[in-house]
Structures are given as C-alpha cells and as structure tokens.
Amino acid sequence: MSDDRYDFTNLYAALHSSAGTPPPGLFRLYDYVDWNFLAEIQQRQQLPQRSWTPNTEEFLAWRPGSIPNVFEHTRSGSQSSDTFYYSEDNEWPRTRSPSPEQTRPSSPERKPYGYTPLNQDQNSIRLVEIFPTGLGKSPDLVECSLTTVSLKDIGTKTPYRALSYAWDMDDGAVEYDIVIWDWEQKDMHPHRVRKNLYSALKQLRDPRHRTFLWIDALCINQADEDEKSTQIPLMPEIYRNASTVVIWLGPARDDDRRAFEFIVNVLDPATLDKMIERRPTAETALPLWFAFAKLLDRSWFRRRWVIQEVVHAKSCQIQCGTEKADWVDFSDAVTLFAMNSEKVRRNIYAWKPFLEQPNAIAHPKSTGAWVLTRLADEAIRKPGPGRATIRRWDLNTLVMKCRPFTSSDIRDTTFALLGLASDFTPDVPSGKGSSETIIAPRYDQDACQVYVDFVKYCVERTSSLDIICQHWAQVPMDALADSPSDAPGHNWFPSWVGLDKDSAFGLAAWGATRTNGDSFVRGPDGTCQPYSASREWSQEPEFIKELRQGISGSNVMCQIMYAQGIILGRVNKCSDWVMEGTISYTCWPILGWDHRQSPRTIPDKLWRTLVADRDVSGENAPTWYRRACMHALGNVNREGNLTVSKLVSSDSQPQLVAEYLRRVQSVVWGRRFFTVNRELEPVRRHSLFPNDADGDAELVGMGSRYVREGDWVCILPGCSVPVILRGRGIRAGPVNSTFDATLIGECFVYGMMDGEAIQGVQGRGGLDKIVCDFRLF
C-alpha cells in the first residue's frame, strides 16, 4: 500500500482538475454544518484557495466502516457545509474494491498515533476534537483529532467540556480502536481506548457539529512520565475552566431508569415521606431505593481522580447511558438517601427483596458517593469571581478522607489529591511541587518510595506517628494474594505503611461492608483527639534504606524506620477474633467475666473496653453505657456468644441499648481481646509500670485479628495510641539493645490510653531507664 494513501494534497488537486465533476471512484460520505475542514487543510498544506460545489446527485452511497480520504467545504448563503469523500479502493486512483483489512480503522498496517511533545514553557495542553456522527456513518466508528492550545486560552477562545469517567470498569481491560487524525502528517492512526471511554465518546459526540472535550486518557500522553508529571498539576485549572464537567457513569443498565426516577421522587418532601413509611406504598418504592444503591456502586464512585474533577468544576452533569441529572440534584439525593436508609431498613426488614439484598442500603456514609458529595461542598471555598479559591484541607487529611477511592496507578493515592491540598502549590510551568512540600507527582518513583515519602511528610508536618496506625495505601487487586496471612500489610511495603485493605470498610471494590473496627487514632475531620498514650513525649524517627538478604537469597533494598519506645509487656492470651460482629465465649474470661454469671457482676474494664472507653464523638464513655451493657449481655446464648449485629438491627432492643451496641460493633469488629503480662516484657523492667485502672497487674487490651501470643505491646513517642510489634531479633549495642520488629498495628489497652504509663515511669526514675531502640521493617 502506498505511503500517500491519505495524501490530501494529491487528492485535492485531483478533485479540482475535473471541472465540476468529482473523479471516478469517489463516494460521498456525509455532510454537516459548521466545520471548516477545507480551510484548515488549505492553511496547513498551502493549498490554493479554490471553491467547488459538488453535484451530489452524481455520487453513490458510501460504504459503512470506511475511512474518508478528502474533505470539501462548500458555502451556500449563510450556511457552510463540509463533505467527506471516500476513495473506492483507498489507494487513489485505482478502482478495485478495498478489502476489509484496508477499510478497518484498526488495520495493523496503520501505525498507532504518536504524540507530539507539548511546550511546557507555554503551559500547553491538548483538547480532543470529536468528529460528528454524520449521515449514514457507521455508529461504531469514532473519529477525532487532538488540538494543542495554551492554558490561558482554554474556556475563552476554545470552549470545551471536560469528561470525568472511570478508567477501569467491571469488564476488565477490554479495548476498542478509535481513529485519531493527524493534520501535520496528513494521516490518520488507530488508537486503543478502554471500553468505558469508547462508549462515552459514542454517546457524547454530536450528530452534526464538532465537539471539544478534555479527556485525560487522550489529552495526556500516558506513556510519557515527564509529561504526566507536568500536566497533572494543571488539571484543577483545566476542570475549573470547562463549561461543564460531564460525569460518565457508563453504558445504560436495566435499573438506571429507576435510579434516576428515585432522584426526582426523593427531592419532593411529600413523596419522600411516602417512600419511607411502613405501608404498601413504601413497598412499591423499594425497587427505587435498591436501584439508586446499585447506581452508587458504579466504579466511577470509587475512582480517586474524580474527586478534584468534581470539586473544581463550575457545573456538573451526571450521565448514565441516555439518563441525565444535574449534579446538585444528585448530591441532594445522596444526602437524603443516607439520612433515611436506616429508617427504610427498619421498616422493610422482613420484606423478601430486602432479605435477598440485606446490605444493599447498608453503611451509606462509608460509600464513595457520600464522601464525594461532602468533599464537593467542603474541600474548597469559592468566594466569588475574581477571588482566589481557598483549599481547606492538607494532603494528610485528604488522603484519610478519600480512602473509599482507588486508582489504576497506586501512586495516585497521593498524586490525585495534590490539586486539592492546601499545602501543595504547583510550580507552573514545570509542574513540580513547590518548596513547601516534598510531595510532587513524581512518576519516575516506584510506589514504595511514594508511600514512604508520604509517611515522612506526615510525620514532619504533624510531629506525630499516628500515620503509621492508619490504613490508607492501595495495593493492586491482582497482588493481594501476595499479602501475608498472619500479619497486615503487604510484602511490597514496610509494615508501617498501612494498607486500605485493613481499614474499617476494607477495599473500595468490596463495597460498603464493614471488615474491621474503626481506627483508634484521630479521624480526618480533626474534631477530637480521643487518646494521648504518649502524652507530650515526642521524638522524630529516622528513615533509612538498607540492603538486606531477601527470602529468595537475593539482596533487596529495605525501607527502615528507626524509632524509640517503651515496651509494656508481651501478649499472654488471645481470644478468637470478632467475626461479623459476634463476640465469642473466648472473649469474656479475658475481659474478667464468666458468661454463666449475672451481667450485674461485670467489671468496668469489660464494658469500657468493648467501646474503647469512648463514645461516638470521642468523649469519655458515659456511665450509662454500663447499664446498657448489662442489658445487652442478657442476650448471650447458651454457648456464651453475643451476636451484636443481630441485636442492633432488632426492633426489640431499647434505644439506649441499641445505641451502645452500635458503638460496640464499630469498635470490636474484626478484632481480638488479649492480656498483657508485664513479667514477660523483654527488658524486664515491668516494676516501673503502674497497674491498670482496676489495680490489676495484668493488662487487658484489644487489637487487630493479627495479634498473637508473644507480640510486644509498646508505646512510641508521638503516637497517640499503643501499638503491637512482632519481634524479629535483638541487636546488642554499647548502650542499649536495638529491637528489630514488624508493626502489627494499633491497639487499645485499658488504663494506658491517656498517658498513664508515661506518667508512672516519670515518677519512678524517668524514661531514660526503660527506653528501647526499634528498627521497624
């Protein structure tokens, strides 16, 4: 096939040499209004300014699936029209019929599209120009071109929409070919896109007019790490200047019509009351609740990049297939859905559809949709035209708030939120982070280094070690099998990088289902500081890299954190872990109660430990919790098990008891209870520690399901809660021994959460006598 197959200059000249009659073998492809292609071709290829009006009656019908070879622009009065022509053999001027391989856009003979580097000094970006559908054109053929524009001109000289969509859908990595026209090279190229983007392009193109969009997968060269590092910091400006941000949830599904019907109905107060009442009229509304819950489970609501895309937008429109809704209406619907879901669950608990899908509308405030609507309202403040946007939260807060969201590149756990962080200022035009922060979108770094840099950054800014107790870092789904079965974390990362799979609601892909208890450290909203185990004791750790021998015998580079701390003792006994909210009979002896005894004999450490000695707001547990606990323990079955989750959803429980049990459930889920024997403390200085609040020498605590006998219970400076460490060896030193250990996670120790250990040690000779050096791997 000749190299000038799509040589517009030759085709143009041949077309104009026929004195008003198109050359033989050309077909009319389509025409439409307001697309001045010929002027663009004339300008770029220095063609003569000639006009020619084709005689459309002489043209035959086009062949579906073919690619146009030449364009002709005509004008009649005030109307302009552009016409595509197709060469019968795709190799002008031969006349044989083309084979399917010649006419298919994805022909292997065509080279993939090659990006021209952007001029970063001028803050250039690309826009996608989507070609109209055209009359009679194959609906499966998507054609476009990429236009380079200056950042200062976007939104004014070149109006455009920005697309927000999920890269990865449930269909895996299915890809489709689109056609990208290259005006400079006078050629067209196939380009592979994911199925969801392909469906969006087909739906959003106009049948007769060209459409400009900004789409990250097309406008940024994803194979160029340097370009990604410089373009990503510009995304807030790109989405801010878009006329509209189109939120594409994906192709239509069976329940989508009901889901969008729910949005309309729930916004009417009178209709909402009928939808939640315990009567037959509410039963007819149940499919709408389930359909909306199913809509919120779309993968777009779990994508991390969509956060800044929505927050920075002037206006948003949410679209699923052909169904559309304004973002403000959708956001209000999500709020009303979350506010009333528990009432609906209680009213329809016995209905068959609910029994088949008991978790369909459970935990709505743990979903990405709820978090996203809150972030859209709260993450930034827009004072008004001409005034600077105010970013309210730092990067640490944003990362913790955005745990329900994922990204195809796990490095975007932090990078995708930089555009919203108050402590990040992009250095335009280089796109690197400002000198105020060590965090920048560095795609030349591996994920481990990105995560370690984020931990170091949080420690330096907050003077706290709480970041090592929080679960925020992503791991690819296909790598979860490499996770250890007896410890949290992943083999790819240090143990002090907490993974989102170990968070309260686990991975976003698992849905809004509780898998663990809530974290003991301060939440991202910063409303309270529930504990202060280390009091004012603070010391910044040291981070180093060390070459060590791996399991396979080869040397690997390890990220190690050096920190000091004190060891309260070793874990002596462990209970079974609390599965699905059921506290087993093995827990009660550790908490100091025999389930065969009367609940009136329960010690304080039992009812306080069950709620981590705090209420839902982080304040000290109220004393009425004890009465609620005694009432709840009356439901322990013959085997000694207490099914908390069942009691919480039961209408038979008094309101105060249900409130207490909801707090218990949020704390104990997926955790174990244990005792701490201070006589087994490695450095044998247990006599320096005070007894617990009840005067017992043996401490009682609660930690993750990974806690096992022999683990160390420690307090580290700057960490608000005690932690569990698993020893890997002891190194003798000239002054102090150094303990090699793996972090298992945070824990609650009754009577040691408010600095009692530190205060007691200081009263018995000071910390220096018992401080240990740790190397945490």
PDB file of N, CA, C and O in Angstrom, residues 592-655:
ATOM      1  N   GLY A 592     -12.593 -10.494  82.096  1.00  0.00           N
ATOM      2  CA  GLY A 592     -12.870 -10.600  83.537  1.00  0.00           C
ATOM      3  C   GLY A 592     -14.290 -10.962  83.901  1.00  0.00           C
ATOM      4  O   GLY A 592     -14.760 -10.597  84.987  1.00  0.00           O
ATOM      5  N   TRP A 593     -15.011 -11.698  83.013  1.00  0.00           N
ATOM      6  CA  TRP A 593     -16.399 -12.059  83.317  1.00  0.00           C
ATOM      7  C   TRP A 593     -16.683 -13.472  82.858  1.00  0.00           C
ATOM      8  O   TRP A 593     -16.191 -13.919  81.813  1.00  0.00           O
ATOM      9  N   ASP A 594     -17.456 -14.197  83.661  1.00  0.00           N
ATOM     10  CA  ASP A 594     -17.917 -15.542  83.321  1.00  0.00           C
ATOM     11  C   ASP A 594     -19.348 -15.406  82.810  1.00  0.00           C
ATOM     12  O   ASP A 594     -20.229 -14.924  83.537  1.00  0.00           O
ATOM     13  N   HIS A 595     -19.581 -15.834  81.565  1.00  0.00           N
ATOM     14  CA  HIS A 595     -20.897 -15.619  80.970  1.00  0.00           C
ATOM     15  C   HIS A 595     -22.000 -16.402  81.686  1.00  0.00           C
ATOM     16  O   HIS A 595     -23.185 -16.162  81.452  1.00  0.00           O
ATOM     17  N   ARG A 596     -21.619 -17.326  82.564  1.00  0.00           N
ATOM     18  CA  ARG A 596     -22.614 -18.060  83.338  1.00  0.00           C
ATOM     19  C   ARG A 596     -23.052 -17.267  84.562  1.00  0.00           C
ATOM     20  O   ARG A 596     -23.991 -17.643  85.261  1.00  0.00           O
ATOM     21  N   GLN A 597     -22.358 -16.185  84.855  1.00  0.00           N
ATOM     22  CA  GLN A 597     -22.706 -15.328  85.974  1.00  0.00           C
ATOM     23  C   GLN A 597     -23.708 -14.258  85.528  1.00  0.00           C
ATOM     24  O   GLN A 597     -23.967 -14.060  84.348  1.00  0.00           O
ATOM     25  N   SER A 598     -24.221 -13.550  86.486  1.00  0.00           N
ATOM     26  CA  SER A 598     -25.155 -12.463  86.201  1.00  0.00           C
ATOM     27  C   SER A 598     -24.418 -11.304  85.550  1.00  0.00           C
ATOM     28  O   SER A 598     -23.282 -10.976  85.929  1.00  0.00           O
ATOM     29  N   PRO A 599     -25.019 -10.648  84.553  1.00  0.00           N
ATOM     30  CA  PRO A 599     -24.391  -9.466  83.937  1.00  0.00           C
ATOM     31  C   PRO A 599     -24.134  -8.336  84.932  1.00  0.00           C
ATOM     32  O   PRO A 599     -23.331  -7.439  84.648  1.00  0.00           O
ATOM     33  N   ARG A 600     -24.790  -8.368  86.075  1.00  0.00           N
ATOM     34  CA  ARG A 600     -24.580  -7.303  87.063  1.00  0.00           C
ATOM     35  C   ARG A 600     -23.192  -7.354  87.690  1.00  0.00           C
ATOM     36  O   ARG A 600     -22.786  -6.416  88.372  1.00  0.00           O
ATOM     37  N   THR A 601     -22.469  -8.465  87.444  1.00  0.00           N
ATOM     38  CA  THR A 601     -21.134  -8.605  88.042  1.00  0.00           C
ATOM     39  C   THR A 601     -20.019  -8.145  87.110  1.00  0.00           C
ATOM     40  O   THR A 601     -18.843  -8.344  87.429  1.00  0.00           O
ATOM     41  N   ILE A 602     -20.359  -7.556  85.989  1.00  0.00           N
ATOM     42  CA  ILE A 602     -19.311  -7.205  85.014  1.00  0.00           C
ATOM     43  C   ILE A 602     -18.405  -6.117  85.578  1.00  0.00           C
ATOM     44  O   ILE A 602     -18.856  -5.166  86.221  1.00  0.00           O
ATOM     45  N   PRO A 603     -17.078  -6.242  85.366  1.00  0.00           N
ATOM     46  CA  PRO A 603     -16.147  -5.192  85.799  1.00  0.00           C
ATOM     47  C   PRO A 603     -16.147  -4.021  84.814  1.00  0.00           C
ATOM     48  O   PRO A 603     -16.593  -4.153  83.668  1.00  0.00           O
ATOM     49  N   ASP A 604     -15.615  -2.912  85.270  1.00  0.00           N
ATOM     50  CA  ASP A 604     -15.562  -1.729  84.408  1.00  0.00           C
ATOM     51  C   ASP A 604     -14.753  -1.986  83.141  1.00  0.00           C
ATOM     52  O   ASP A 604     -15.094  -1.478  82.063  1.00  0.00           O
ATOM     53  N   LYS A 605     -13.665  -2.756  83.256  1.00  0.00           N
ATOM     54  CA  LYS A 605     -12.821  -2.946  82.085  1.00  0.00           C
ATOM     55  C   LYS A 605     -13.547  -3.693  80.969  1.00  0.00           C
ATOM     56  O   LYS A 605     -13.161  -3.583  79.805  1.00  0.00           O
ATOM     57  N   LEU A 606     -14.620  -4.417  81.278  1.00  0.00           N
ATOM     58  CA  LEU A 606     -15.368  -5.110  80.230  1.00  0.00           C
ATOM     59  C   LEU A 606     -16.181  -4.121  79.415  1.00  0.00           C
ATOM     60  O   LEU A 606     -16.012  -4.015  78.191  1.00  0.00           O
ATOM     61  N   TRP A 607     -17.092  -3.399  80.060  1.00  0.00           N
ATOM     62  CA  TRP A 607     -17.964  -2.528  79.283  1.00  0.00           C
ATOM     63  C   TRP A 607     -17.213  -1.344  78.687  1.00  0.00           C
ATOM     64  O   TRP A 607     -17.590  -0.825  77.621  1.00  0.00           O
ATOM     65  N   ARG A 608     -16.138  -0.921  79.328  1.00  0.00           N
ATOM     66  CA  ARG A 608     -15.351   0.176  78.761  1.00  0.00           C
ATOM     67  C   ARG A 608     -14.481  -0.290  77.591  1.00  0.00           C
ATOM     68  O   ARG A 608     -14.344   0.408  76.588  1.00  0.00           O
ATOM     69  N   THR A 609     -13.900  -1.472  77.696  1.00  0.00           N
ATOM     70  CA  THR A 609     -13.069  -1.986  76.612  1.00  0.00           C
ATOM     71  C   THR A 609     -13.904  -2.256  75.361  1.00  0.00           C
ATOM     72  O   THR A 609     -13.447  -2.050  74.230  1.00  0.00           O
ATOM     73  N   LEU A 610     -15.136  -2.717  75.549  1.00  0.00           N
ATOM     74  CA  LEU A 610     -15.989  -3.005  74.396  1.00  0.00           C
ATOM     75  C   LEU A 610     -16.246  -1.771  73.530  1.00  0.00           C
ATOM     76  O   LEU A 610     -16.506  -1.890  72.327  1.00  0.00           O
ATOM     77  N   VAL A 611     -16.153  -0.588  74.124  1.00  0.00           N
ATOM     78  CA  VAL A 611     -16.359   0.652  73.365  1.00  0.00           C
ATOM     79  C   VAL A 611     -15.079   1.481  73.299  1.00  0.00           C
ATOM     80  O   VAL A 611     -15.110   2.658  72.949  1.00  0.00           O
ATOM     81  N   ALA A 612     -13.937   0.853  73.657  1.00  0.00           N
ATOM     82  CA  ALA A 612     -12.647   1.547  73.676  1.00  0.00           C
ATOM     83  C   ALA A 612     -12.689   2.774  74.573  1.00  0.00           C
ATOM     84  O   ALA A 612     -11.973   3.753  74.350  1.00  0.00           O
ATOM     85  N   ASP A 613     -13.554   2.734  75.601  1.00  0.00           N
ATOM     86  CA  ASP A 613     -13.664   3.780  76.624  1.00  0.00           C
ATOM     87  C   ASP A 613     -13.984   5.162  76.043  1.00  0.00           C
ATOM     88  O   ASP A 613     -13.602   6.188  76.615  1.00  0.00           O
ATOM     89  N   ARG A 614     -14.675   5.180  74.916  1.00  0.00           N
ATOM     90  CA  ARG A 614     -15.071   6.444  74.297  1.00  0.00           C
ATOM     91  C   ARG A 614     -16.462   6.283  73.682  1.00  0.00           C
ATOM     92  O   ARG A 614     -16.873   5.181  73.306  1.00  0.00           O
ATOM     93  N   ASP A 615     -17.181   7.413  73.574  1.00  0.00           N
ATOM     94  CA  ASP A 615     -18.443   7.365  72.844  1.00  0.00           C
ATOM     95  C   ASP A 615     -18.189   7.707  71.386  1.00  0.00           C
ATOM     96  O   ASP A 615     -17.032   7.845  70.958  1.00  0.00           O
ATOM     97  N   VAL A 616     -19.247   7.846  70.600  1.00  0.00           N
ATOM     98  CA  VAL A 616     -19.082   8.040  69.167  1.00  0.00           C
ATOM     99  C   VAL A 616     -18.411   9.363  68.822  1.00  0.00           C
ATOM    100  O   VAL A 616     -17.833   9.519  67.749  1.00  0.00           O
ATOM    101  N   SER A 617     -18.461  10.340  69.727  1.00  0.00           N
ATOM    102  CA  SER A 617     -17.861  11.646  69.457  1.00  0.00           C
ATOM    103  C   SER A 617     -16.434  11.754  69.964  1.00  0.00           C
ATOM    104  O   SER A 617     -15.813  12.797  69.820  1.00  0.00           O
ATOM    105  N   GLY A 618     -15.905  10.682  70.584  1.00  0.00           N
ATOM    106  CA  GLY A 618     -14.549  10.716  71.093  1.00  0.00           C
ATOM    107  C   GLY A 618     -14.444  11.162  72.533  1.00  0.00           C
ATOM    108  O   GLY A 618     -13.342  11.261  73.075  1.00  0.00           O
ATOM    109  N   GLU A 619     -15.569  11.427  73.186  1.00  0.00           N
ATOM    110  CA  GLU A 619     -15.559  11.801  74.595  1.00  0.00           C
ATOM    111  C   GLU A 619     -15.507  10.543  75.469  1.00  0.00           C
ATOM    112  O   GLU A 619     -15.743   9.429  74.995  1.00  0.00           O
ATOM    113  N   ASN A 620     -15.196  10.719  76.741  1.00  0.00           N
ATOM    114  CA  ASN A 620     -15.148   9.582  77.664  1.00  0.00           C
ATOM    115  C   ASN A 620     -16.488   8.851  77.667  1.00  0.00           C
ATOM    116  O   ASN A 620     -17.555   9.469  77.592  1.00  0.00           O
ATOM    117  N   ALA A 621     -16.410   7.527  77.778  1.00  0.00           N
ATOM    118  CA  ALA A 621     -17.627   6.717  77.742  1.00  0.00           C
ATOM    119  C   ALA A 621     -18.549   7.118  78.894  1.00  0.00           C
ATOM    120  O   ALA A 621     -18.119   7.149  80.055  1.00  0.00           O
ATOM    121  N   PRO A 622     -19.818   7.433  78.627  1.00  0.00           N
ATOM    122  CA  PRO A 622     -20.750   7.803  79.700  1.00  0.00           C
ATOM    123  C   PRO A 622     -21.058   6.591  80.585  1.00  0.00           C
ATOM    124  O   PRO A 622     -21.029   5.448  80.127  1.00  0.00           O
ATOM    125  N   THR A 623     -21.387   6.862  81.832  1.00  0.00           N
ATOM    126  CA  THR A 623     -21.608   5.755  82.776  1.00  0.00           C
ATOM    127  C   THR A 623     -22.865   4.957  82.455  1.00  0.00           C
ATOM    128  O   THR A 623     -22.963   3.793  82.861  1.00  0.00           O
ATOM    129  N   TRP A 624     -23.804   5.523  81.711  1.00  0.00           N
ATOM    130  CA  TRP A 624     -24.989   4.742  81.373  1.00  0.00           C
ATOM    131  C   TRP A 624     -24.673   3.611  80.396  1.00  0.00           C
ATOM    132  O   TRP A 624     -25.474   2.690  80.227  1.00  0.00           O
ATOM    133  N   TYR A 625     -23.492   3.667  79.786  1.00  0.00           N
ATOM    134  CA  TYR A 625     -23.058   2.558  78.944  1.00  0.00           C
ATOM    135  C   TYR A 625     -23.020   1.250  79.746  1.00  0.00           C
ATOM    136  O   TYR A 625     -23.275   0.175  79.199  1.00  0.00           O
ATOM    137  N   ARG A 626     -22.686   1.346  81.043  1.00  0.00           N
ATOM    138  CA  ARG A 626     -22.613   0.132  81.862  1.00  0.00           C
ATOM    139  C   ARG A 626     -23.982  -0.536  81.957  1.00  0.00           C
ATOM    140  O   ARG A 626     -24.107  -1.765  81.831  1.00  0.00           O
ATOM    141  N   ARG A 627     -25.029   0.253  82.167  1.00  0.00           N
ATOM    142  CA  ARG A 627     -26.383  -0.306  82.254  1.00  0.00           C
ATOM    143  C   ARG A 627     -26.808  -0.919  80.915  1.00  0.00           C
ATOM    144  O   ARG A 627     -27.423  -1.986  80.876  1.00  0.00           O
ATOM    145  N   ALA A 628     -26.470  -0.211  79.818  1.00  0.00           N
ATOM    146  CA  ALA A 628     -26.807  -0.743  78.503  1.00  0.00           C
ATOM    147  C   ALA A 628     -26.057  -2.049  78.241  1.00  0.00           C
ATOM    148  O   ALA A 628     -26.610  -2.989  77.643  1.00  0.00           O
ATOM    149  N   CYS A 629     -24.802  -2.121  78.684  1.00  0.00           N
ATOM    150  CA  CYS A 629     -24.014  -3.334  78.502  1.00  0.00           C
ATOM    151  C   CYS A 629     -24.624  -4.500  79.281  1.00  0.00           C
ATOM    152  O   CYS A 629     -24.728  -5.621  78.756  1.00  0.00           O
ATOM    153  N   MET A 630     -25.031  -4.253  80.531  1.00  0.00           N
ATOM    154  CA  MET A 630     -25.638  -5.324  81.319  1.00  0.00           C
ATOM    155  C   MET A 630     -26.907  -5.834  80.652  1.00  0.00           C
ATOM    156  O   MET A 630     -27.163  -7.042  80.617  1.00  0.00           O
ATOM    157  N   HIS A 631     -27.712  -4.938  80.114  1.00  0.00           N
ATOM    158  CA  HIS A 631     -28.933  -5.346  79.430  1.00  0.00           C
ATOM    159  C   HIS A 631     -28.595  -6.184  78.189  1.00  0.00           C
ATOM    160  O   HIS A 631     -29.236  -7.213  77.928  1.00  0.00           O
ATOM    161  N   ALA A 632     -27.571  -5.752  77.434  1.00  0.00           N
ATOM    162  CA  ALA A 632     -27.201  -6.470  76.216  1.00  0.00           C
ATOM    163  C   ALA A 632     -26.655  -7.858  76.529  1.00  0.00           C
ATOM    164  O   ALA A 632     -26.941  -8.825  75.811  1.00  0.00           O
ATOM    165  N   LEU A 633     -25.888  -7.985  77.618  1.00  0.00           N
ATOM    166  CA  LEU A 633     -25.302  -9.286  77.962  1.00  0.00           C
ATOM    167  C   LEU A 633     -26.362 -10.293  78.385  1.00  0.00           C
ATOM    168  O   LEU A 633     -26.087 -11.501  78.443  1.00  0.00           O
ATOM    169  N   GLY A 634     -27.546  -9.825  78.675  1.00  0.00           N
ATOM    170  CA  GLY A 634     -28.636 -10.752  78.951  1.00  0.00           C
ATOM    171  C   GLY A 634     -29.048 -11.548  77.726  1.00  0.00           C
ATOM    172  O   GLY A 634     -29.807 -12.522  77.838  1.00  0.00           O
ATOM    173  N   ASN A 635     -28.542 -11.157  76.537  1.00  0.00           N
ATOM    174  CA  ASN A 635     -28.851 -11.857  75.293  1.00  0.00           C
ATOM    175  C   ASN A 635     -27.769 -12.850  74.884  1.00  0.00           C
ATOM    176  O   ASN A 635     -27.814 -13.397  73.771  1.00  0.00           O
ATOM    177  N   VAL A 636     -26.774 -13.065  75.753  1.00  0.00           N
ATOM    178  CA  VAL A 636     -25.748 -14.059  75.451  1.00  0.00           C
ATOM    179  C   VAL A 636     -26.402 -15.437  75.374  1.00  0.00           C
ATOM    180  O   VAL A 636     -27.192 -15.820  76.250  1.00  0.00           O
ATOM    181  N   ASN A 637     -26.087 -16.203  74.315  1.00  0.00           N
ATOM    182  CA  ASN A 637     -26.726 -17.510  74.162  1.00  0.00           C
ATOM    183  C   ASN A 637     -26.061 -18.573  75.041  1.00  0.00           C
ATOM    184  O   ASN A 637     -25.126 -18.280  75.792  1.00  0.00           O
ATOM    185  N   ARG A 638     -26.524 -19.791  74.936  1.00  0.00           N
ATOM    186  CA  ARG A 638     -26.029 -20.851  75.812  1.00  0.00           C
ATOM    187  C   ARG A 638     -24.542 -21.112  75.629  1.00  0.00           C
ATOM    188  O   ARG A 638     -23.851 -21.503  76.572  1.00  0.00           O
ATOM    189  N   GLU A 639     -24.063 -20.927  74.399  1.00  0.00           N
ATOM    190  CA  GLU A 639     -22.637 -21.144  74.141  1.00  0.00           C
ATOM    191  C   GLU A 639     -21.768 -19.997  74.645  1.00  0.00           C
ATOM    192  O   GLU A 639     -20.546 -20.089  74.640  1.00  0.00           O
ATOM    193  N   GLY A 640     -22.407 -18.922  75.050  1.00  0.00           N
ATOM    194  CA  GLY A 640     -21.655 -17.768  75.540  1.00  0.00           C
ATOM    195  C   GLY A 640     -21.357 -16.739  74.481  1.00  0.00           C
ATOM    196  O   GLY A 640     -20.534 -15.842  74.712  1.00  0.00           O
ATOM    197  N   ASN A 641     -22.012 -16.815  73.317  1.00  0.00           N
ATOM    198  CA  ASN A 641     -21.767 -15.867  72.222  1.00  0.00           C
ATOM    199  C   ASN A 641     -22.805 -14.748  72.226  1.00  0.00           C
ATOM    200  O   ASN A 641     -23.976 -14.986  72.524  1.00  0.00           O
ATOM    201  N   LEU A 642     -22.354 -13.551  71.873  1.00  0.00           N
ATOM    202  CA  LEU A 642     -23.245 -12.390  71.777  1.00  0.00           C
ATOM    203  C   LEU A 642     -23.218 -11.893  70.338  1.00  0.00           C
ATOM    204  O   LEU A 642     -22.192 -11.401  69.857  1.00  0.00           O
ATOM    205  N   THR A 643     -24.346 -12.015  69.643  1.00  0.00           N
ATOM    206  CA  THR A 643     -24.431 -11.594  68.239  1.00  0.00           C
ATOM    207  C   THR A 643     -24.851 -10.132  68.183  1.00  0.00           C
ATOM    208  O   THR A 643     -26.039  -9.795  68.126  1.00  0.00           O
ATOM    209  N   VAL A 644     -23.877  -9.268  68.198  1.00  0.00           N
ATOM    210  CA  VAL A 644     -24.131  -7.828  68.273  1.00  0.00           C
ATOM    211  C   VAL A 644     -24.863  -7.330  67.035  1.00  0.00           C
ATOM    212  O   VAL A 644     -25.821  -6.550  67.142  1.00  0.00           O
ATOM    213  N   SER A 645     -24.437  -7.746  65.853  1.00  0.00           N
ATOM    214  CA  SER A 645     -25.037  -7.243  64.616  1.00  0.00           C
ATOM    215  C   SER A 645     -26.528  -7.570  64.536  1.00  0.00           C
ATOM    216  O   SER A 645     -27.321  -6.759  64.044  1.00  0.00           O
ATOM    217  N   LYS A 646     -26.918  -8.722  65.044  1.00  0.00           N
ATOM    218  CA  LYS A 646     -28.331  -9.097  65.019  1.00  0.00           C
ATOM    219  C   LYS A 646     -29.132  -8.254  65.999  1.00  0.00           C
ATOM    220  O   LYS A 646     -30.253  -7.819  65.700  1.00  0.00           O
ATOM    221  N   LEU A 647     -28.562  -8.004  67.166  1.00  0.00           N
ATOM    222  CA  LEU A 647     -29.266  -7.209  68.172  1.00  0.00           C
ATOM    223  C   LEU A 647     -29.432  -5.762  67.719  1.00  0.00           C
ATOM    224  O   LEU A 647     -30.454  -5.129  67.994  1.00  0.00           O
ATOM    225  N   VAL A 648     -28.436  -5.230  67.012  1.00  0.00           N
ATOM    226  CA  VAL A 648     -28.501  -3.842  66.553  1.00  0.00           C
ATOM    227  C   VAL A 648     -29.667  -3.634  65.588  1.00  0.00           C
ATOM    228  O   VAL A 648     -30.356  -2.604  65.633  1.00  0.00           O
ATOM    229  N   SER A 649     -29.900  -4.598  64.718  1.00  0.00           N
ATOM    230  CA  SER A 649     -30.954  -4.459  63.712  1.00  0.00           C
ATOM    231  C   SER A 649     -32.327  -4.900  64.202  1.00  0.00           C
ATOM    232  O   SER A 649     -33.297  -4.831  63.455  1.00  0.00           O
ATOM    233  N   SER A 650     -32.407  -5.319  65.457  1.00  0.00           N
ATOM    234  CA  SER A 650     -33.680  -5.787  66.002  1.00  0.00           C
ATOM    235  C   SER A 650     -34.495  -4.620  66.553  1.00  0.00           C
ATOM    236  O   SER A 650     -33.956  -3.724  67.215  1.00  0.00           O
ATOM    237  N   ASP A 651     -35.798  -4.645  66.317  1.00  0.00           N
ATOM    238  CA  ASP A 651     -36.687  -3.608  66.841  1.00  0.00           C
ATOM    239  C   ASP A 651     -36.985  -3.798  68.323  1.00  0.00           C
ATOM    240  O   ASP A 651     -37.535  -2.901  68.966  1.00  0.00           O
ATOM    241  N   SER A 652     -36.629  -4.959  68.872  1.00  0.00           N
ATOM    242  CA  SER A 652     -36.985  -5.261  70.255  1.00  0.00           C
ATOM    243  C   SER A 652     -36.049  -4.616  71.273  1.00  0.00           C
ATOM    244  O   SER A 652     -36.357  -4.585  72.463  1.00  0.00           O
ATOM    245  N   GLN A 653     -34.904  -4.099  70.825  1.00  0.00           N
ATOM    246  CA  GLN A 653     -33.933  -3.514  71.744  1.00  0.00           C
ATOM    247  C   GLN A 653     -34.300  -2.077  72.097  1.00  0.00           C
ATOM    248  O   GLN A 653     -34.700  -1.299  71.223  1.00  0.00           O
ATOM    249  N   PRO A 654     -34.193  -1.709  73.376  1.00  0.00           N
ATOM    250  CA  PRO A 654     -34.400  -0.303  73.755  1.00  0.00           C
ATOM    251  C   PRO A 654     -33.420   0.602  73.006  1.00  0.00           C
ATOM    252  O   PRO A 654     -32.332   0.179  72.617  1.00  0.00           O
ATOM    253  N   GLN A 655     -33.797   1.835  72.830  1.00  0.00           N
ATOM    254  CA  GLN A 655     -32.995   2.760  72.036  1.00  0.00           C
ATOM    255  C   GLN A 655     -31.598   2.940  72.610  1.00  0.00           C
ATOM    256  O   GLN A 655     -30.604   2.943  71.869  1.00  0.00           O
TER     257      GLN A 655
END
